[in-house]
Amino acid sequence: AQSVTQLGSHVSVSEGALVLLRCNYSSSVPPYLFWYVQYPNQGLQLLLKYTSAATLVKGINGFEAEFKKSETSFHLTKPSAHMSDAAEYFCAVTRGGNEKLTFGTGTRLTIIP
Amino acid sequence: GAVVSQHPSRVICKSGTSVKIECRSLDFQATTMFWYRQFPKKSLMLMATSNEGSKATYEQGVEKDKFLINHASLTLSTLTVTSAHPEDSSFYICSAAPGQIVNQPQHFGDGTRLSIL
């Protein structure tokens, strides 16, 4: 069985500050990990993915995440927050592309001007 | 990049009506499509996995006679909410996985906001 835990349902950071959204996973097989972003009343947009290649993954909009097997973590970071980053972020795990995704509960990111 | 189109984006209808939601992969073939339901301020709950040419696999607790899924082609899956009631009001999202390429992520539609009066 697979699961994802996102610590912090709400995170607020000042514009220009570091963004850190936490994700820990549990998987009995080597996982594929993803971060998705959701804007209000929209579907999910893929930010980045980890598929057993490089452990530091760079995504769109300046986001990156580091896969740490020893910590079973896949935290999402961005060096400098922008107002447009305000959204809901979901971490997800799967065994493969055609397998179902298991989502975390999501983290709502608020950017303070 | 891969695009998934979901239609309609919003539906408002009376209780007892059946509503069909379409999910299309526009530039790739999707052997597998997924249907999710999202409650306000909540995460996505997988309802069913739809495989082209075969019956959908429903998650525990999801009524298959209530939520009919058809995946008749490699680019189209439909979800029909039969005899909808107010408690079926929700945000429904589909996703599609490109073919047999293992490392390819799922791509999501923009969702359908269903409101039953």
Short mmCIF file of C-alpha atoms in Angstrom, two decimals:
data_model
loop_
_atom_site.label_atom_id
_atom_site.label_comp_id
_atom_site.label_asym_id
_atom_site.label_seq_id
_atom_site.Cartn_x
_atom_site.Cartn_y
_atom_site.Cartn_z
CA ALA A 1 0.00 0.00 0.00
CA GLN A 2 1.09 3.54 -0.63
CA SER A 3 0.35 6.73 1.22
CA VAL A 4 1.37 10.36 1.30
CA THR A 5 1.42 12.76 4.23
CA GLN A 6 1.55 16.48 3.70
CA LEU A 7 2.47 18.33 6.87
CA GLY A 8 0.70 21.63 7.17
CA SER A 9 -2.65 22.14 5.51
CA HIS A 10 -1.95 25.86 5.30
CA VAL A 11 1.37 27.61 4.71
CA SER A 12 1.85 31.36 4.51
CA VAL A 13 5.02 33.01 3.30
CA SER A 14 5.94 36.55 2.39
CA GLU A 15 6.49 37.47 -1.21
CA GLY A 16 10.15 36.85 -2.02
CA ALA A 17 10.63 34.38 0.84
CA LEU A 18 11.50 30.72 0.61
CA VAL A 19 8.64 28.30 -0.01
CA LEU A 20 8.86 24.88 1.64
CA LEU A 21 5.99 22.42 1.36
CA ARG A 22 6.52 19.08 3.05
CA CYS A 23 5.65 15.66 1.76
CA ASN A 24 6.46 12.27 3.22
CA TYR A 25 5.55 9.04 1.54
CA SER A 26 5.15 5.40 2.33
CA SER A 27 5.57 2.78 -0.37
CA SER A 28 6.38 -0.91 -0.47
CA VAL A 29 7.94 -0.54 -3.93
CA PRO A 30 10.15 2.16 -5.46
CA PRO A 31 7.78 5.06 -5.84
CA TYR A 32 7.05 7.55 -8.52
CA LEU A 33 6.37 10.89 -6.84
CA PHE A 34 4.66 13.99 -8.14
CA TRP A 35 3.74 17.48 -7.11
CA TYR A 36 0.65 19.04 -8.63
CA VAL A 37 -0.74 22.54 -8.27
CA GLN A 38 -4.43 23.43 -8.36
CA TYR A 39 -5.80 26.90 -8.86
CA PRO A 40 -9.42 27.63 -7.83
CA ASN A 41 -12.02 25.79 -9.87
CA GLN A 42 -9.41 24.22 -12.08
CA GLY A 43 -7.88 20.80 -12.55
CA LEU A 44 -4.39 19.81 -11.51
CA GLN A 45 -1.24 20.95 -13.25
CA LEU A 46 1.94 18.93 -12.98
CA LEU A 47 4.77 20.83 -11.31
CA LEU A 48 7.39 18.09 -11.32
CA LYS A 49 7.93 14.37 -11.05
CA TYR A 50 10.44 11.92 -9.62
CA THR A 51 10.82 8.67 -11.52
CA SER A 52 14.02 7.14 -10.06
CA ALA A 53 16.47 9.24 -12.06
CA ALA A 54 18.04 12.33 -10.47
CA THR A 55 17.06 12.84 -6.83
CA LEU A 56 16.86 16.62 -7.25
CA VAL A 57 14.04 17.36 -9.62
CA LYS A 58 13.44 20.73 -11.21
CA GLY A 59 9.96 21.66 -12.29
CA ILE A 60 8.04 24.54 -13.74
CA ASN A 61 7.68 28.02 -12.27
CA GLY A 62 10.97 27.77 -10.37
CA PHE A 63 9.92 24.89 -8.13
CA GLU A 64 12.11 21.94 -7.29
CA ALA A 65 11.93 18.91 -5.03
CA GLU A 66 14.48 16.53 -3.60
CA PHE A 67 13.83 12.83 -3.17
CA LYS A 68 15.37 11.56 0.06
CA LYS A 69 14.93 7.85 0.44
CA SER A 70 16.41 7.75 3.94
CA GLU A 71 13.83 10.27 5.11
CA THR A 72 11.02 9.03 2.81
CA SER A 73 10.50 12.66 1.87
CA PHE A 74 9.87 14.64 -1.28
CA HIS A 75 9.61 18.26 -0.11
CA LEU A 76 8.80 21.02 -2.58
CA THR A 77 10.78 24.25 -2.51
CA LYS A 78 11.03 27.54 -4.32
CA PRO A 79 13.70 30.10 -3.40
CA SER A 80 11.54 33.18 -3.83
CA ALA A 81 7.76 33.19 -3.58
CA HIS A 82 5.64 35.11 -6.04
CA MET A 83 2.07 36.22 -5.63
CA SER A 84 1.05 33.94 -8.48
CA ASP A 85 2.22 30.91 -6.47
CA ALA A 86 -0.84 31.15 -4.21
CA ALA A 87 -2.72 27.90 -4.81
CA GLU A 88 -3.35 24.41 -3.46
CA TYR A 89 -0.47 21.96 -3.78
CA PHE A 90 -0.80 18.21 -3.80
CA CYS A 91 1.88 15.58 -3.40
CA ALA A 92 1.08 12.21 -4.95
CA VAL A 93 2.61 8.76 -5.24
CA THR A 94 2.09 5.90 -7.66
CA ARG A 95 3.78 2.68 -8.69
CA GLY A 96 3.73 3.67 -12.35
CA GLY A 97 2.15 5.91 -14.95
CA ASN A 98 -0.87 3.73 -15.53
CA GLU A 99 -1.41 3.04 -11.87
CA LYS A 100 -3.72 5.07 -9.70
CA LEU A 101 -2.34 8.10 -7.87
CA THR A 102 -2.58 8.38 -4.12
CA PHE A 103 -2.82 12.01 -3.09
CA GLY A 104 -1.89 13.81 0.06
CA THR A 105 -4.47 16.03 1.71
CA GLY A 106 -3.04 19.13 0.09
CA THR A 107 -1.37 22.31 1.31
CA ARG A 108 -2.88 25.70 0.68
CA LEU A 109 -0.12 28.22 0.02
CA THR A 110 -0.84 31.87 0.76
CA ILE A 111 1.57 34.60 -0.27
CA ILE A 112 1.70 37.69 1.90
CA PRO A 113 2.44 40.90 -0.01
CA GLY B 1 2.43 18.95 -24.05
CA ALA B 2 -0.24 16.39 -23.30
CA VAL B 3 -3.70 17.89 -23.03
CA VAL B 4 -6.81 16.48 -21.45
CA SER B 5 -10.10 18.18 -22.20
CA GLN B 6 -13.04 17.79 -19.84
CA HIS B 7 -16.54 18.92 -20.71
CA PRO B 8 -18.70 20.51 -19.48
CA SER B 9 -16.88 22.72 -17.02
CA ARG B 10 -20.01 23.46 -15.05
CA VAL B 11 -23.44 21.85 -14.80
CA ILE B 12 -26.46 22.97 -12.83
CA CYS B 13 -29.47 20.71 -13.00
CA LYS B 14 -32.52 19.49 -11.14
CA SER B 15 -32.57 16.51 -8.83
CA GLY B 16 -33.30 13.28 -10.68
CA THR B 17 -31.48 14.31 -13.85
CA SER B 18 -28.68 12.22 -15.30
CA VAL B 19 -25.52 14.09 -16.20
CA LYS B 20 -22.76 12.99 -18.56
CA ILE B 21 -19.21 14.29 -18.27
CA GLU B 22 -16.69 13.71 -21.05
CA CYS B 23 -12.94 13.36 -20.72
CA ARG B 24 -10.81 13.44 -23.87
CA SER B 25 -7.10 13.08 -24.41
CA LEU B 26 -6.41 15.47 -27.26
CA ASP B 27 -2.92 14.59 -28.41
CA PHE B 28 -2.18 11.15 -27.04
CA GLN B 29 -3.80 7.79 -26.62
CA ALA B 30 -4.91 6.99 -23.11
CA THR B 31 -5.35 3.33 -22.33
CA THR B 32 -6.20 4.26 -18.77
CA MET B 33 -8.27 7.14 -17.46
CA PHE B 34 -9.12 7.94 -13.89
CA TRP B 35 -12.12 9.69 -12.37
CA TYR B 36 -11.78 11.65 -9.14
CA ARG B 37 -14.17 13.51 -6.92
CA GLN B 38 -13.11 16.49 -4.86
CA PHE B 39 -15.10 17.94 -1.99
CA PRO B 40 -14.62 21.60 -1.02
CA LYS B 41 -11.21 22.23 0.50
CA LYS B 42 -10.42 18.52 0.35
CA SER B 43 -8.08 16.28 -1.57
CA LEU B 44 -8.98 14.20 -4.58
CA MET B 45 -10.75 10.91 -4.00
CA LEU B 46 -10.32 8.29 -6.69
CA MET B 47 -13.69 6.99 -7.80
CA ALA B 48 -12.74 4.55 -10.53
CA THR B 49 -10.12 3.47 -13.00
CA SER B 50 -11.28 3.22 -16.60
CA ASN B 51 -9.50 0.98 -19.08
CA GLU B 52 -10.25 1.17 -22.77
CA GLY B 53 -12.48 -1.63 -23.93
CA SER B 54 -13.14 -3.13 -20.52
CA LYS B 55 -15.21 -2.51 -17.44
CA ALA B 56 -14.14 0.17 -15.03
CA THR B 57 -12.66 -0.72 -11.66
CA TYR B 58 -14.46 1.11 -8.90
CA GLU B 59 -13.00 2.05 -5.53
CA GLN B 60 -14.61 0.75 -2.41
CA GLY B 61 -17.74 2.64 -1.48
CA VAL B 62 -18.38 4.05 -4.96
CA GLU B 63 -21.71 2.95 -6.42
CA LYS B 64 -21.10 1.60 -9.90
CA ASP B 65 -24.77 1.86 -10.82
CA LYS B 66 -24.79 5.47 -9.75
CA PHE B 67 -21.61 6.51 -11.51
CA LEU B 68 -21.50 4.84 -14.92
CA ILE B 69 -18.16 4.91 -16.69
CA ASN B 70 -17.58 4.14 -20.33
CA HIS B 71 -14.18 4.10 -22.05
CA ALA B 72 -15.08 3.23 -25.61
CA SER B 73 -11.98 4.59 -27.33
CA LEU B 74 -8.37 5.42 -26.57
CA THR B 75 -9.19 9.11 -26.38
CA LEU B 76 -12.56 9.28 -24.66
CA SER B 77 -13.99 8.26 -21.32
CA THR B 78 -17.36 9.35 -19.97
CA LEU B 79 -18.78 9.51 -16.47
CA THR B 80 -22.55 9.55 -16.15
CA VAL B 81 -24.06 10.48 -12.82
CA THR B 82 -27.44 8.79 -12.92
CA SER B 83 -30.49 10.23 -11.17
CA ALA B 84 -28.36 12.87 -9.52
CA HIS B 85 -29.26 14.22 -6.09
CA PRO B 86 -27.94 17.19 -4.13
CA GLU B 87 -25.41 15.01 -2.31
CA ASP B 88 -23.81 14.26 -5.70
CA SER B 89 -22.89 17.92 -6.05
CA SER B 90 -19.12 18.09 -6.23
CA PHE B 91 -16.12 18.83 -8.39
CA TYR B 92 -15.30 15.90 -10.67
CA ILE B 93 -11.89 15.63 -12.31
CA CYS B 94 -10.57 13.14 -14.84
CA SER B 95 -7.01 12.24 -15.68
CA ALA B 96 -5.40 10.24 -18.41
CA ALA B 97 -2.21 8.19 -18.53
CA PRO B 98 -0.41 8.05 -21.90
CA GLY B 99 -0.21 4.52 -23.26
CA GLN B 100 2.22 2.02 -21.84
CA ILE B 101 5.07 4.43 -21.08
CA VAL B 102 5.67 3.79 -17.40
CA ASN B 103 7.32 7.07 -16.46
CA GLN B 104 4.73 9.34 -17.99
CA PRO B 105 2.61 11.19 -15.42
CA GLN B 106 -1.12 11.48 -15.52
CA HIS B 107 -2.54 14.61 -17.07
CA PHE B 108 -5.64 16.17 -15.63
CA GLY B 109 -8.68 17.82 -17.11
CA ASP B 110 -9.90 21.15 -15.76
CA GLY B 111 -12.72 19.54 -13.84
CA THR B 112 -16.51 19.73 -13.88
CA ARG B 113 -18.42 21.56 -11.18
CA LEU B 114 -21.70 19.70 -10.73
CA SER B 115 -24.48 21.39 -8.79
CA ILE B 116 -27.73 19.53 -8.20
CA LEU B 117 -30.67 21.64 -7.08
#
